[in-house]
PDB file of C-alpha atoms and ligand atoms in Angstrom:
ATOM      1  CA  UNK A   1       0.000   0.000   0.000  1.00  0.00           C
ATOM      2  CA  UNK A   2       2.779   2.395   0.971  1.00  0.00           C
ATOM      3  CA  UNK A   3       4.661   1.739  -2.251  1.00  0.00           C
ATOM      4  CA  UNK A   4       1.590   2.433  -4.342  1.00  0.00           C
ATOM      5  CA  UNK A   5       0.947   5.737  -2.563  1.00  0.00           C
ATOM      6  CA  UNK A   6       4.586   6.745  -2.966  1.00  0.00           C
ATOM      7  CA  UNK A   7       4.387   6.047  -6.697  1.00  0.00           C
ATOM      8  CA  UNK A   8       1.230   8.193  -6.936  1.00  0.00           C
ATOM      9  CA  UNK A   9       2.974  11.104  -5.104  1.00  0.00           C
ATOM     10  CA  UNK A  10       6.068  10.890  -7.300  1.00  0.00           C
ATOM     11  CA  UNK A  11       3.965  10.475 -10.459  1.00  0.00           C
ATOM     12  CA  UNK A  12       1.911  13.611  -9.724  1.00  0.00           C
ATOM     13  CA  UNK A  13       5.109  15.530  -8.914  1.00  0.00           C
ATOM     14  CA  UNK A  14       6.720  14.607 -12.214  1.00  0.00           C
ATOM     15  CA  UNK A  15       3.556  15.323 -14.212  1.00  0.00           C
ATOM     16  CA  UNK A  16       3.288  18.782 -12.595  1.00  0.00           C
ATOM     17  CA  UNK A  17       6.918  19.523 -13.442  1.00  0.00           C
ATOM     18  CA  UNK A  18       6.551  18.825 -17.172  1.00  0.00           C
ATOM     19  CA  UNK A  19       4.994  22.175 -18.269  1.00  0.00           C
ATOM     20  CA  UNK A  20       7.671  24.080 -16.311  1.00  0.00           C
ATOM     21  CA  UNK A  21      10.566  22.115 -17.752  1.00  0.00           C
ATOM     22  CA  UNK A  22       9.279  22.164 -21.333  1.00  0.00           C
ATOM     23  CA  UNK A  23       7.928  25.736 -20.854  1.00  0.00           C
ATOM     24  CA  UNK A  24       4.608  24.967 -22.517  1.00  0.00           C
ATOM     25  CA  UNK A  25       2.059  27.829 -22.258  1.00  0.00           C
ATOM     26  CA  UNK A  26       4.960  30.091 -21.334  1.00  0.00           C
ATOM     27  CA  UNK A  27       5.221  33.879 -21.287  1.00  0.00           C
ATOM     28  CA  UNK A  28       5.604  35.773 -24.575  1.00  0.00           C
ATOM     29  CA  UNK A  29       9.142  36.953 -25.286  1.00  0.00           C
ATOM     30  CA  UNK A  30      10.147  40.148 -23.441  1.00  0.00           C
ATOM     31  CA  UNK A  31      10.821  43.249 -25.586  1.00  0.00           C
ATOM     32  CA  UNK A  32      12.758  45.368 -23.076  1.00  0.00           C
ATOM     33  CA  UNK A  33      16.167  44.964 -21.479  1.00  0.00           C
ATOM     34  CA  UNK A  34      14.599  45.210 -18.042  1.00  0.00           C
ATOM     35  CA  UNK A  35      11.976  42.644 -19.087  1.00  0.00           C
ATOM     36  CA  UNK A  36      14.729  40.163 -19.876  1.00  0.00           C
ATOM     37  CA  UNK A  37      16.356  40.881 -16.497  1.00  0.00           C
ATOM     38  CA  UNK A  38      13.017  40.234 -14.810  1.00  0.00           C
ATOM     39  CA  UNK A  39      12.781  36.927 -16.692  1.00  0.00           C
ATOM     40  CA  UNK A  40      16.245  36.049 -15.426  1.00  0.00           C
ATOM     41  CA  UNK A  41      15.154  36.718 -11.842  1.00  0.00           C
ATOM     42  CA  UNK A  42      11.966  34.741 -12.452  1.00  0.00           C
ATOM     43  CA  UNK A  43      13.882  31.735 -13.780  1.00  0.00           C
ATOM     44  CA  UNK A  44      16.331  31.919 -10.876  1.00  0.00           C
ATOM     45  CA  UNK A  45      13.421  31.898  -8.405  1.00  0.00           C
ATOM     46  CA  UNK A  46      11.699  29.111 -10.301  1.00  0.00           C
ATOM     47  CA  UNK A  47      14.851  27.009 -10.261  1.00  0.00           C
ATOM     48  CA  UNK A  48      15.335  27.483  -6.516  1.00  0.00           C
ATOM     49  CA  UNK A  49      11.728  26.802  -5.573  1.00  0.00           C
ATOM     50  CA  UNK A  50      11.525  23.978  -8.147  1.00  0.00           C
ATOM     51  CA  UNK A  51      14.463  22.110  -6.632  1.00  0.00           C
ATOM     52  CA  UNK A  52      12.991  22.530  -3.132  1.00  0.00           C
ATOM     53  CA  UNK A  53       9.607  21.322  -4.407  1.00  0.00           C
ATOM     54  CA  UNK A  54      11.109  18.205  -6.001  1.00  0.00           C
ATOM     55  CA  UNK A  55      13.176  17.399  -2.888  1.00  0.00           C
ATOM     56  CA  UNK A  56      10.173  17.862  -0.591  1.00  0.00           C
ATOM     57  CA  UNK A  57       7.870  15.704  -2.753  1.00  0.00           C
ATOM     58  CA  UNK A  58      10.612  13.098  -3.108  1.00  0.00           C
ATOM     59  CA  UNK A  59      10.983  12.967   0.676  1.00  0.00           C
ATOM     60  CA  UNK A  60       7.206  12.810   1.109  1.00  0.00           C
ATOM     61  CA  UNK A  61       6.934   9.792  -1.195  1.00  0.00           C
ATOM     62  CA  UNK A  62       9.863   8.126   0.563  1.00  0.00           C
ATOM     63  CA  UNK A  63       8.314   8.692   3.998  1.00  0.00           C
ATOM     64  CA  UNK A  64       4.970   7.283   2.860  1.00  0.00           C
ATOM     65  CA  UNK A  65       6.696   4.245   1.419  1.00  0.00           C
ATOM     66  CA  UNK A  66       9.057   3.610   4.327  1.00  0.00           C
ATOM     67  CA  UNK A  67       6.894   4.558   7.322  1.00  0.00           C
ATOM     68  CA  UNK A  68       3.379   4.114   5.933  1.00  0.00           C
ATOM     69  CA  UNK A  69       1.079   2.172   8.169  1.00  0.00           C
ATOM     70  CA  UNK A  70       1.227  -1.539   7.508  1.00  0.00           C
ATOM     71  CA  UNK A  71      -1.707  -3.647   8.509  1.00  0.00           C
ATOM     72  CA  UNK A  72       0.301  -5.851  10.860  1.00  0.00           C
ATOM     73  CA  UNK A  73       2.195  -3.231  12.834  1.00  0.00           C
ATOM     74  CA  UNK A  74       1.346   0.014  14.630  1.00  0.00           C
ATOM     75  CA  UNK A  75       2.111   3.321  12.959  1.00  0.00           C
ATOM     76  CA  UNK A  76       5.536   4.671  13.764  1.00  0.00           C
ATOM     77  CA  UNK A  77       5.538   8.076  15.362  1.00  0.00           C
ATOM     78  CA  UNK A  78       7.962  10.922  15.757  1.00  0.00           C
ATOM     79  CA  UNK A  79       8.178  13.592  18.418  1.00  0.00           C
ATOM     80  CA  UNK A  80       9.734  16.189  16.186  1.00  0.00           C
ATOM     81  CA  UNK A  81      13.129  17.766  16.275  1.00  0.00           C
ATOM     82  CA  UNK A  82      13.377  21.353  17.513  1.00  0.00           C
ATOM     83  CA  UNK A  83      16.753  21.902  15.922  1.00  0.00           C
ATOM     84  CA  UNK A  84      15.518  20.875  12.473  1.00  0.00           C
ATOM     85  CA  UNK A  85      12.361  22.988  12.904  1.00  0.00           C
ATOM     86  CA  UNK A  86      14.540  25.973  13.795  1.00  0.00           C
ATOM     87  CA  UNK A  87      16.815  25.306  10.831  1.00  0.00           C
ATOM     88  CA  UNK A  88      14.169  25.251   8.113  1.00  0.00           C
ATOM     89  CA  UNK A  89      12.176  28.113   9.606  1.00  0.00           C
ATOM     90  CA  UNK A  90      15.336  30.245   9.414  1.00  0.00           C
ATOM     91  CA  UNK A  91      16.109  28.852   5.954  1.00  0.00           C
ATOM     92  CA  UNK A  92      12.662  29.743   4.605  1.00  0.00           C
ATOM     93  CA  UNK A  93      12.844  33.239   6.161  1.00  0.00           C
ATOM     94  CA  UNK A  94      16.246  33.870   4.614  1.00  0.00           C
ATOM     95  CA  UNK A  95      15.058  32.618   1.243  1.00  0.00           C
ATOM     96  CA  UNK A  96      11.981  34.864   1.103  1.00  0.00           C
ATOM     97  CA  UNK A  97      13.686  37.973   2.486  1.00  0.00           C
ATOM     98  CA  UNK A  98      16.579  37.336   0.088  1.00  0.00           C
ATOM     99  CA  UNK A  99      14.264  37.059  -2.928  1.00  0.00           C
ATOM    100  CA  UNK A 100      12.438  40.265  -1.922  1.00  0.00           C
ATOM    101  CA  UNK A 101      15.724  42.202  -1.647  1.00  0.00           C
ATOM    102  CA  UNK A 102      16.964  40.649  -4.900  1.00  0.00           C
ATOM    103  CA  UNK A 103      13.820  41.652  -6.817  1.00  0.00           C
ATOM    104  CA  UNK A 104      13.223  45.077  -5.291  1.00  0.00           C
ATOM    105  CA  UNK A 105      15.349  47.205  -7.606  1.00  0.00           C
ATOM    106  CA  UNK A 106      13.905  45.577 -10.741  1.00  0.00           C
ATOM    107  CA  UNK A 107      10.380  46.165  -9.484  1.00  0.00           C
ATOM    108  CA  UNK A 108      11.192  49.782  -8.648  1.00  0.00           C
ATOM    109  CA  UNK A 109      12.893  50.351 -12.015  1.00  0.00           C
ATOM    110  CA  UNK A 110       9.654  49.708 -13.878  1.00  0.00           C
ATOM    111  CA  UNK A 111       8.008  52.421 -11.810  1.00  0.00           C
ATOM    112  CA  UNK A 112       9.851  55.203 -10.081  1.00  0.00           C
ATOM    113  CA  UNK A 113      13.626  54.888  -9.845  1.00  0.00           C
ATOM    114  CA  UNK A 114      15.837  55.866 -12.751  1.00  0.00           C
ATOM    115  CA  UNK A 115      16.586  53.003 -15.076  1.00  0.00           C
ATOM    116  CA  UNK A 116      20.163  52.511 -16.122  1.00  0.00           C
ATOM    117  CA  UNK A 117      20.861  54.368 -19.372  1.00  0.00           C
ATOM    118  CA  UNK A 118      17.362  55.807 -19.603  1.00  0.00           C
ATOM    119  CA  UNK A 119      16.922  59.461 -20.511  1.00  0.00           C
ATOM    120  CA  UNK A 120      15.821  61.882 -17.772  1.00  0.00           C
ATOM    121  CA  UNK A 121      12.089  62.456 -17.492  1.00  0.00           C
ATOM    122  CA  UNK A 122      12.045  65.702 -19.504  1.00  0.00           C
ATOM    123  CA  UNK A 123      13.607  64.006 -22.548  1.00  0.00           C
ATOM    124  CA  UNK A 124      11.171  61.121 -22.672  1.00  0.00           C
ATOM    125  CA  UNK A 125       8.076  60.543 -24.723  1.00  0.00           C
ATOM    126  CA  UNK A 126       5.320  60.981 -22.168  1.00  0.00           C
ATOM    127  CA  UNK A 127       1.950  59.407 -22.844  1.00  0.00           C
ATOM    128  CA  UNK A 128      -1.028  59.804 -20.574  1.00  0.00           C
ATOM    129  CA  UNK A 129      -3.242  56.724 -20.387  1.00  0.00           C
ATOM    130  CA  UNK A 130      -6.697  56.996 -18.876  1.00  0.00           C
ATOM    131  CA  UNK A 131      -8.660  53.827 -18.238  1.00  0.00           C
ATOM    132  CA  UNK A 132     -12.397  53.993 -18.658  1.00  0.00           C
ATOM    133  CA  UNK A 133     -15.132  51.356 -18.803  1.00  0.00           C
ATOM    134  CA  UNK A 134     -14.228  49.748 -21.285  1.00  0.00           C
ATOM    135  CA  UNK A 135     -11.609  51.527 -23.357  1.00  0.00           C
ATOM    136  CA  UNK A 136      -8.108  52.927 -23.070  1.00  0.00           C
ATOM    137  CA  UNK A 137      -7.638  56.635 -23.862  1.00  0.00           C
ATOM    138  CA  UNK A 138      -4.122  57.660 -24.868  1.00  0.00           C
ATOM    139  CA  UNK A 139      -3.128  61.319 -24.809  1.00  0.00           C
ATOM    140  CA  UNK A 140       0.012  62.642 -26.515  1.00  0.00           C
ATOM    141  CA  UNK A 141       1.141  66.167 -25.581  1.00  0.00           C
ATOM    142  CA  UNK A 142       1.520  67.381 -29.170  1.00  0.00           C
ATOM    143  CA  UNK A 143       4.164  69.767 -30.537  1.00  0.00           C
ATOM    144  CA  UNK A 144       4.603  71.809 -27.367  1.00  0.00           C
ATOM    145  CA  UNK A 145       5.350  68.669 -25.331  1.00  0.00           C
ATOM    146  CA  UNK A 146       2.932  69.933 -22.663  1.00  0.00           C
ATOM    147  CA  UNK A 147      -0.334  68.391 -21.604  1.00  0.00           C
ATOM    148  CA  UNK A 148      -3.120  70.946 -21.418  1.00  0.00           C
ATOM    149  CA  UNK A 149      -5.344  71.256 -18.365  1.00  0.00           C
ATOM    150  CA  UNK A 150      -8.462  69.108 -18.160  1.00  0.00           C
ATOM    151  CA  UNK A 151     -11.917  69.997 -16.912  1.00  0.00           C
ATOM    152  CA  UNK A 152     -14.536  67.479 -15.901  1.00  0.00           C
ATOM    153  CA  UNK A 153     -17.260  69.630 -17.529  1.00  0.00           C
ATOM    154  CA  UNK A 154     -15.560  69.322 -20.917  1.00  0.00           C
ATOM    155  CA  UNK A 155     -15.660  65.523 -20.976  1.00  0.00           C
ATOM    156  CA  UNK A 156     -17.499  64.492 -24.120  1.00  0.00           C
ATOM    157  CA  UNK A 157     -16.936  60.989 -25.492  1.00  0.00           C
ATOM    158  CA  UNK A 158     -18.935  61.732 -28.637  1.00  0.00           C
ATOM    159  CA  UNK A 159     -16.706  64.692 -29.480  1.00  0.00           C
ATOM    160  CA  UNK A 160     -13.493  62.674 -29.031  1.00  0.00           C
ATOM    161  CA  UNK A 161     -12.742  64.395 -25.742  1.00  0.00           C
ATOM    162  CA  UNK A 162     -13.015  61.523 -23.259  1.00  0.00           C
ATOM    163  CA  UNK A 163     -10.772  63.133 -20.620  1.00  0.00           C
ATOM    164  CA  UNK A 164     -12.020  66.730 -20.922  1.00  0.00           C
ATOM    165  CA  UNK A 165      -8.962  68.450 -22.408  1.00  0.00           C
ATOM    166  CA  UNK A 166      -9.420  72.216 -22.384  1.00  0.00           C
ATOM    167  CA  UNK A 167      -8.792  73.067 -26.031  1.00  0.00           C
ATOM    168  CA  UNK A 168      -9.001  76.798 -25.314  1.00  0.00           C
ATOM    169  CA  UNK A 169      -5.791  76.674 -23.291  1.00  0.00           C
ATOM    170  CA  UNK A 170      -2.456  76.895 -25.150  1.00  0.00           C
ATOM    171  CA  UNK A 171      -1.166  73.596 -23.712  1.00  0.00           C
ATOM    172  CA  UNK A 172      -4.345  71.749 -24.584  1.00  0.00           C
ATOM    173  CA  UNK A 173      -4.920  73.024 -28.108  1.00  0.00           C
ATOM    174  CA  UNK A 174      -2.578  70.505 -29.716  1.00  0.00           C
ATOM    175  CA  UNK A 175      -3.050  67.504 -27.402  1.00  0.00           C
ATOM    176  CA  UNK A 176      -3.710  64.335 -29.368  1.00  0.00           C
ATOM    177  CA  UNK A 177      -6.233  61.697 -28.248  1.00  0.00           C
ATOM    178  CA  UNK A 178      -5.993  58.203 -29.699  1.00  0.00           C
ATOM    179  CA  UNK A 179      -7.209  54.748 -28.754  1.00  0.00           C
ATOM    180  CA  UNK A 180      -4.030  52.802 -29.536  1.00  0.00           C
ATOM    181  CA  UNK A 181      -0.504  53.524 -28.358  1.00  0.00           C
ATOM    182  CA  UNK A 182       2.325  54.024 -30.799  1.00  0.00           C
ATOM    183  CA  UNK A 183       5.961  54.504 -29.795  1.00  0.00           C
ATOM    184  CA  UNK A 184       9.263  54.550 -31.669  1.00  0.00           C
ATOM    185  CA  UNK A 185      11.530  51.567 -31.152  1.00  0.00           C
ATOM    186  CA  UNK A 186      14.295  52.211 -28.579  1.00  0.00           C
ATOM    187  CA  UNK A 187      12.570  55.368 -27.324  1.00  0.00           C
ATOM    188  CA  UNK A 188      12.412  56.117 -23.615  1.00  0.00           C
ATOM    189  CA  UNK A 189       8.739  56.194 -22.795  1.00  0.00           C
ATOM    190  CA  UNK A 190       6.958  57.261 -19.650  1.00  0.00           C
ATOM    191  CA  UNK A 191       3.342  56.270 -19.165  1.00  0.00           C
ATOM    192  CA  UNK A 192       1.207  58.386 -16.860  1.00  0.00           C
ATOM    193  CA  UNK A 193      -1.714  56.285 -15.668  1.00  0.00           C
ATOM    194  CA  UNK A 194      -5.119  57.555 -14.611  1.00  0.00           C
ATOM    195  CA  UNK A 195      -8.651  56.262 -14.326  1.00  0.00           C
ATOM    196  CA  UNK A 196     -11.905  57.968 -15.110  1.00  0.00           C
ATOM    197  CA  UNK A 197     -14.234  55.703 -13.190  1.00  0.00           C
ATOM    198  CA  UNK A 198     -13.169  52.484 -11.458  1.00  0.00           C
ATOM    199  CA  UNK A 199     -10.012  50.434 -10.964  1.00  0.00           C
ATOM    200  CA  UNK A 200      -8.406  49.154 -14.170  1.00  0.00           C
ATOM    201  CA  UNK A 201      -5.000  47.680 -14.747  1.00  0.00           C
ATOM    202  CA  UNK A 202      -2.619  48.558 -17.564  1.00  0.00           C
ATOM    203  CA  UNK A 203      -0.805  45.386 -18.596  1.00  0.00           C
ATOM    204  CA  UNK A 204       1.482  44.719 -21.540  1.00  0.00           C
ATOM    205  CA  UNK A 205       2.854  41.192 -21.077  1.00  0.00           C
ATOM    206  CA  UNK A 206       5.802  41.689 -23.468  1.00  0.00           C
ATOM    207  CA  UNK A 207       6.958  44.763 -21.496  1.00  0.00           C
ATOM    208  CA  UNK A 208       6.682  42.835 -18.215  1.00  0.00           C
ATOM    209  CA  UNK A 209       4.950  45.824 -16.645  1.00  0.00           C
ATOM    210  CA  UNK A 210       1.538  46.268 -15.143  1.00  0.00           C
ATOM    211  CA  UNK A 211      -0.017  48.777 -12.805  1.00  0.00           C
ATOM    212  CA  UNK A 212      -3.486  49.542 -11.516  1.00  0.00           C
ATOM    213  CA  UNK A 213      -5.115  52.749 -12.664  1.00  0.00           C
ATOM    214  CA  UNK A 214      -6.764  54.229  -9.596  1.00  0.00           C
ATOM    215  CA  UNK A 215      -9.343  57.021  -9.686  1.00  0.00           C
ATOM    216  CA  UNK A 216      -7.778  60.113  -8.091  1.00  0.00           C
ATOM    217  CA  UNK A 217      -4.217  58.778  -8.239  1.00  0.00           C
ATOM    218  CA  UNK A 218      -1.535  59.158 -10.896  1.00  0.00           C
ATOM    219  CA  UNK A 219       0.588  56.102 -11.627  1.00  0.00           C
ATOM    220  CA  UNK A 220       3.826  55.975 -13.548  1.00  0.00           C
ATOM    221  CA  UNK A 221       5.527  53.309 -15.642  1.00  0.00           C
ATOM    222  CA  UNK A 222       8.624  53.587 -17.796  1.00  0.00           C
ATOM    223  CA  UNK A 223       9.977  51.395 -20.556  1.00  0.00           C
ATOM    224  CA  UNK A 224      12.133  51.223 -23.637  1.00  0.00           C
ATOM    225  CA  UNK A 225      10.947  48.658 -26.189  1.00  0.00           C
ATOM    226  CA  UNK A 226      13.687  47.367 -28.470  1.00  0.00           C
ATOM    227  CA  UNK A 227      11.653  45.169 -30.815  1.00  0.00           C
ATOM    228  CA  UNK A 228       9.143  46.414 -33.376  1.00  0.00           C
ATOM    229  CA  UNK A 229       5.726  44.797 -33.403  1.00  0.00           C
ATOM    230  CA  UNK A 230       2.124  44.956 -32.258  1.00  0.00           C
ATOM    231  CA  UNK A 231       1.471  44.010 -28.662  1.00  0.00           C
ATOM    232  CA  UNK A 232      -1.727  43.680 -26.714  1.00  0.00           C
ATOM    233  CA  UNK A 233      -2.612  46.115 -23.922  1.00  0.00           C
ATOM    234  CA  UNK A 234      -5.100  44.375 -21.672  1.00  0.00           C
ATOM    235  CA  UNK A 235      -7.080  45.503 -18.681  1.00  0.00           C
ATOM    236  CA  UNK A 236      -5.994  43.187 -15.933  1.00  0.00           C
ATOM    237  CA  UNK A 237      -8.408  44.242 -13.205  1.00  0.00           C
ATOM    238  CA  UNK A 238     -12.029  43.129 -13.308  1.00  0.00           C
ATOM    239  CA  UNK A 239     -13.759  46.469 -13.963  1.00  0.00           C
ATOM    240  CA  UNK A 240     -17.312  45.630 -14.959  1.00  0.00           C
ATOM    241  CA  UNK A 241     -19.418  43.725 -17.469  1.00  0.00           C
ATOM    242  CA  UNK A 242     -17.346  44.778 -20.487  1.00  0.00           C
ATOM    243  CA  UNK A 243     -13.980  44.037 -18.852  1.00  0.00           C
ATOM    244  CA  UNK A 244     -13.308  41.155 -21.265  1.00  0.00           C
ATOM    245  CA  UNK A 245     -13.291  43.506 -24.267  1.00  0.00           C
ATOM    246  CA  UNK A 246     -11.171  46.271 -22.711  1.00  0.00           C
ATOM    247  CA  UNK A 247      -8.214  45.847 -24.993  1.00  0.00           C
ATOM    248  CA  UNK A 248      -5.941  48.111 -26.998  1.00  0.00           C
ATOM    249  CA  UNK A 249      -2.607  47.748 -28.747  1.00  0.00           C
ATOM    250  CA  UNK A 250       0.915  49.014 -28.365  1.00  0.00           C
ATOM    251  CA  UNK A 251       2.620  49.473 -31.726  1.00  0.00           C
ATOM    252  CA  UNK A 252       6.394  49.654 -31.554  1.00  0.00           C
ATOM    253  CA  UNK A 253       7.453  51.153 -34.892  1.00  0.00           C
ATOM    254  CA  UNK A 254      10.478  52.766 -36.544  1.00  0.00           C
ATOM    255  CA  UNK A 255      11.171  56.441 -35.808  1.00  0.00           C
ATOM    256  CA  UNK A 256      10.147  57.436 -39.379  1.00  0.00           C
ATOM    257  CA  UNK A 257       6.862  55.586 -39.141  1.00  0.00           C
ATOM    258  CA  UNK A 258       6.176  57.163 -35.754  1.00  0.00           C
ATOM    259  CA  UNK A 259       6.946  60.693 -36.995  1.00  0.00           C
ATOM    260  CA  UNK A 260       4.623  60.262 -39.975  1.00  0.00           C
ATOM    261  CA  UNK A 261       1.867  58.885 -37.732  1.00  0.00           C
ATOM    262  CA  UNK A 262       2.055  61.623 -35.088  1.00  0.00           C
ATOM    263  CA  UNK A 263       2.006  64.277 -37.837  1.00  0.00           C
ATOM    264  CA  UNK A 264      -1.093  62.690 -39.320  1.00  0.00           C
ATOM    265  CA  UNK A 265      -2.819  62.549 -35.911  1.00  0.00           C
ATOM    266  CA  UNK A 266      -2.057  66.241 -35.278  1.00  0.00           C
ATOM    267  CA  UNK A 267      -4.121  67.116 -38.346  1.00  0.00           C
ATOM    268  CA  UNK A 268      -7.219  65.616 -36.755  1.00  0.00           C
ATOM    269  CA  UNK A 269      -7.033  67.846 -33.698  1.00  0.00           C
ATOM    270  CA  UNK A 270      -9.764  70.442 -33.646  1.00  0.00           C
TER     271      UNK A 270
HETATM  272 CU1  LIG B   1     -10.806  47.834 -17.135  1.00  0.00          CU
END
């Protein structure tokens, strides 16, 4: 009986390990330098926890096999070992604190601390993203590189003014509103995140960044994409009945293509 149970434990363990080892249903390839660093940290963590998982399941199967209750003898018992308890409690604490310290700077670099080799804030392409049930509104500052003031009374979805940009103000006259994000490849981009109604979450899997958009708060993300392509922007926070269709796209394009596009968009501003 014990042998059979041990085989079941080991069998389940091996079956569970297969998708991780073969990396089936894995993450899409990262398109930023920091994204690849995050993947490195992820794989390191996975390796560490994976080895511990396999050892623990191996030991579990062995214990079941060796000390499982046999019909003709009483179950063996153990009174524990304080030294061993102390040892693995400390070990687990060290492991988790270590991983948190190890991952902190990468986490912070996607949000608020300066990324290595990234341009200072004033030299970046700044895009304001406002989540709304169930669309993403992207605002580009236009030629003057300044976002105009907004006014809640000016919000008019039908007139392409979903965030209420005050067009009468100099800063707001040339602001561009679009529904999909376009950035030049290798450009330093800063995303300013807002919400118009409820919690949403801005998530681009290939950038390895995501952040909630919170009504009344301004979030910040920064990235530099180094591979051209079209990537999905999904809302990753259940925000209502239409949450499933709250999707947009990030287009990473060449500088020439971006310049031509932004010029074309500016012509639509009225
Ligand atoms: Cu949403």
